Every structure is written in structure tokens, then in C-alpha cells.
Coordinates of N, CA and C in Angstrom, one line a residue:
M1 N 0.9 -1.2 0.0 CA 0.0 0.0 0.0 C 0.9 1.2 0.0
D2 N 0.6 2.1 -0.9 CA 1.4 3.4 -0.9 C 0.9 4.4 0.1
W3 N 1.7 5.4 0.3 CA 1.3 6.4 1.4 C 0.1 7.2 1.0
V4 N -0.2 7.4 -0.2 CA -1.4 8.2 -0.6 C -2.7 7.3 -0.3
T5 N -2.6 6.0 -0.5 CA -3.8 5.2 -0.2 C -3.9 5.1 1.3
A6 N -2.8 5.0 2.0 CA -2.9 5.0 3.5 C -3.4 6.3 4.0
L7 N -3.0 7.4 3.5 CA -3.5 8.7 3.9 C -5.1 8.8 3.6
G8 N -5.5 8.3 2.5 CA -6.9 8.3 2.2 C -7.7 7.4 3.2
I9 N -7.2 6.3 3.6 CA -7.8 5.4 4.6 C -7.9 6.1 5.9
V10 N -6.8 6.7 6.4 CA -6.8 7.4 7.7 C -7.7 8.6 7.7
A11 N -7.7 9.3 6.6 CA -8.6 10.5 6.5 C -10.1 10.0 6.5
G12 N -10.3 8.9 5.8 CA -11.7 8.4 5.8 C -12.1 7.9 7.2
I13 N -11.2 7.3 7.9 CA -11.5 6.8 9.3 C -11.9 8.0 10.2
F14 N -11.2 9.0 10.1 CA -11.5 10.2 10.9 C -12.8 10.8 10.5
T15 N -13.1 11.0 9.2 CA -14.4 11.6 8.9 C -15.6 10.7 9.0
T16 N -15.4 9.4 8.8 CA -16.4 8.4 8.9 C -16.8 8.2 10.4
S17 N -15.8 8.2 11.3 CA -16.1 8.0 12.7 C -16.7 9.2 13.4
G18 N -16.8 10.3 12.7 CA -17.3 11.5 13.4 C -18.7 11.3 13.9
V19 N -19.5 10.5 13.3 CA -20.9 10.3 13.6 C -21.1 9.3 14.8
V20 N -20.0 8.5 15.1 CA -20.1 7.4 16.1 C -20.5 7.9 17.5
P21 N -19.9 9.0 18.0 CA -20.3 9.5 19.3 C -21.8 9.9 19.3
Q22 N -22.3 10.5 18.2 CA -23.7 10.9 18.2 C -24.6 9.6 18.1
L23 N -24.2 8.6 17.4 CA -24.9 7.4 17.4 C -25.0 6.8 18.8
A24 N -23.9 6.7 19.4 CA -23.8 6.1 20.8 C -24.7 6.9 21.7
K25 N -24.7 8.2 21.7 CA -25.5 9.0 22.5 C -27.0 8.8 22.2
A26 N -27.4 8.7 21.0 CA -28.8 8.5 20.6 C -29.3 7.1 21.1
I27 N -28.4 6.1 20.9 CA -28.8 4.8 21.4 C -28.9 4.7 22.9
K28 N -28.0 5.4 23.6 CA -28.1 5.3 25.0 C -29.2 6.1 25.6
T29 N -29.4 7.3 25.1 CA -30.4 8.2 25.7 C -31.8 8.2 25.0
K30 N -31.8 7.7 23.8 CA -33.0 7.6 22.9 C -33.6 9.1 22.7
E31 N -32.7 10.0 22.8 CA -33.0 11.5 22.5 C -32.4 11.9 21.2
V32 N -33.2 12.3 20.3 CA -32.7 12.8 19.0 C -33.4 14.1 18.6
N33 N -34.2 14.7 19.4 CA -35.0 15.8 19.0 C -34.2 17.0 18.7
D34 N -32.9 17.1 19.1 CA -32.1 18.2 18.8 C -31.3 18.0 17.5
L35 N -31.5 16.9 16.8 CA -30.8 16.6 15.5 C -31.7 17.1 14.4
S36 N -31.0 17.4 13.3 CA -31.6 17.8 12.1 C -31.7 16.6 11.1
P37 N -32.8 16.1 10.8 CA -32.9 15.0 9.8 C -32.5 15.5 8.4
F38 N -32.8 16.8 8.1 CA -32.4 17.3 6.8 C -30.9 17.3 6.6
M39 N -30.1 17.6 7.7 CA -28.7 17.6 7.6 C -28.2 16.2 7.3
F40 N -28.8 15.2 7.9 CA -28.4 13.8 7.7 C -28.8 13.3 6.3
F41 N -29.9 13.8 5.8 CA -30.3 13.5 4.4 C -29.3 14.1 3.4
I42 N -28.9 15.3 3.6 CA -28.0 16.0 2.7 C -26.6 15.2 2.8
L43 N -26.2 14.9 4.0 CA -25.0 14.1 4.1 C -25.0 12.8 3.4
L44 N -26.2 12.1 3.5 CA -26.3 10.8 2.8 C -26.2 11.0 1.3
C45 N -26.8 12.0 0.8 CA -26.7 12.3 -0.6 C -25.3 12.5 -1.0
G46 N -24.5 13.3 -0.2 CA -23.1 13.5 -0.5 C -22.3 12.3 -0.5
V47 N -22.4 11.5 0.6 CA -21.5 10.3 0.7 C -21.9 9.3 -0.4
F48 N -23.2 9.2 -0.7 CA -23.6 8.3 -1.8 C -22.9 8.7 -3.1
M49 N -22.9 10.0 -3.4 CA -22.2 10.5 -4.6 C -20.7 10.2 -4.6
W50 N -20.1 10.3 -3.3 CA -18.7 10.0 -3.2 C -18.4 8.5 -3.5
V51 N -19.4 7.6 -3.1 CA -19.2 6.2 -3.4 C -19.3 6.0 -4.9
V52 N -20.2 6.6 -5.6 CA -20.3 6.5 -7.0 C -19.0 7.0 -7.7
Y53 N -18.6 8.2 -7.2 CA -17.3 8.8 -7.7 C -16.2 7.8 -7.5
G54 N -16.1 7.2 -6.3 CA -15.0 6.3 -6.0 C -15.0 5.0 -6.9
I55 N -16.2 4.6 -7.2 CA -16.4 3.4 -8.1 C -15.9 3.8 -9.5
Q56 N -16.3 5.0 -10.0 CA -15.9 5.4 -11.3 C -14.4 5.6 -11.4
K57 N -13.8 6.0 -10.3 CA -12.3 6.2 -10.3 C -11.6 5.0 -9.8
Q58 N -12.3 3.9 -9.4 CA -11.7 2.7 -8.9 C -10.8 3.0 -7.7
D59 N -11.3 3.8 -6.8 CA -10.5 4.3 -5.6 C -11.1 3.7 -4.4
M60 N -10.4 2.6 -3.9 CA -10.9 1.8 -2.8 C -11.1 2.6 -1.5
P61 N -10.2 3.5 -1.1 CA -10.4 4.2 0.1 C -11.7 5.1 0.1
I62 N -11.9 5.7 -1.1 CA -13.1 6.5 -1.2 C -14.4 5.6 -1.2
I63 N -14.4 4.5 -1.9 CA -15.5 3.6 -1.9 C -15.8 3.1 -0.5
L64 N -14.7 2.5 0.2 CA -14.9 1.9 1.5 C -15.3 2.8 2.6
M65 N -14.6 3.9 2.7 CA -14.9 4.9 3.8 C -16.3 5.5 3.6
N66 N -16.6 5.9 2.4 CA -17.9 6.5 2.2 C -19.1 5.5 2.2
S67 N -18.8 4.3 1.9 CA -19.9 3.3 2.1 C -20.2 3.1 3.6
I68 N -19.1 3.0 4.4 CA -19.3 2.9 5.9 C -20.0 4.1 6.4
S69 N -19.6 5.3 5.9 CA -20.2 6.5 6.3 C -21.7 6.5 6.0
F70 N -22.0 6.1 4.8 CA -23.4 6.0 4.3 C -24.2 5.1 5.3
I71 N -23.7 4.0 5.7 CA -24.4 3.1 6.6 C -24.6 3.7 7.9
L72 N -23.5 4.3 8.5 CA -23.6 4.9 9.8 C -24.6 6.1 9.8
N73 N -24.6 6.9 8.8 CA -25.5 8.0 8.8 C -26.9 7.6 8.5
S74 N -27.1 6.5 7.8 CA -28.4 5.9 7.6 C -29.0 5.4 8.9
V75 N -28.2 4.8 9.7 CA -28.6 4.3 11.0 C -29.0 5.5 11.9
M76 N -28.2 6.6 11.8 CA -28.5 7.7 12.6 C -29.9 8.3 12.2
L77 N -30.1 8.4 10.9 CA -31.4 8.9 10.4 C -32.5 8.0 10.8
L78 N -32.3 6.7 10.7 CA -33.3 5.8 11.2 C -33.6 6.0 12.7
L79 N -32.6 6.1 13.5 CA -32.8 6.3 14.9 C -33.6 7.6 15.1
Y80 N -33.3 8.6 14.3 CA -34.1 9.9 14.5 C -35.6 9.6 14.4
F81 N -35.9 8.9 13.3 CA -37.4 8.7 13.1 C -38.0 7.7 14.1
L82 N -37.1 6.8 14.7 CA -37.6 5.9 15.7 C -37.8 6.5 17.0
F83 N -36.9 7.5 17.4 CA -36.9 8.1 18.7 C -37.4 9.5 18.8
K84 N -37.7 10.1 17.7 CA -38.2 11.5 17.8 C -39.4 11.6 18.6
N85 N -39.5 12.7 19.4 CA -40.6 13.0 20.3 C -41.0 11.9 21.3
K86 N -40.1 11.0 21.6 CA -40.3 10.0 22.6 C -39.7 10.5 23.9
K87 N -40.5 10.3 25.0 CA -40.0 10.6 26.3 C -40.6 9.6 27.3

């Protein structure tokens, strides 16, 4: 693996893992009313386009990290709709 690929993977890990603390908090507290579902929808659109771009470029770090990001952000959006307005 060359250093550019390694850099792409490490950068992807940092940006993809950014949603993990919010996911953990939402699962633990079941509180999501302060989140914006529109922001997660926009983010999902963007990471989906990154996956398509990565496939076209045959760039595995872009494909892998954005696919994981798509899954994590999809789960967060799902949790929003499951937990919104629940107390």
C-alpha cells in the first residue's frame, strides 16, 4: 500500500467515525429531538455521490470509507425517526 492510499484510509476513518459519538448518545439516551434530519439527508446524498465517484475512479479508500459513512449516517437517520418525540 502506498502512502497516498494509507492517507486516504486514515482520513476516511477520521471523517467516517465522526458520527459514532452521536450514534452512541442517541442509542443510550433515545433522545434525538435536537438533531436535524435534513442535515443527515444531505450528508447521505453527498456520501452516496462519493461512493459513485470512487467506483468510477476505482479508488478503494473513497469507496470503502464513504460506504461505511453511508451506513452509519443511515442508521442515525433511522434512529431519528424511531426516537423523535419520545419521552
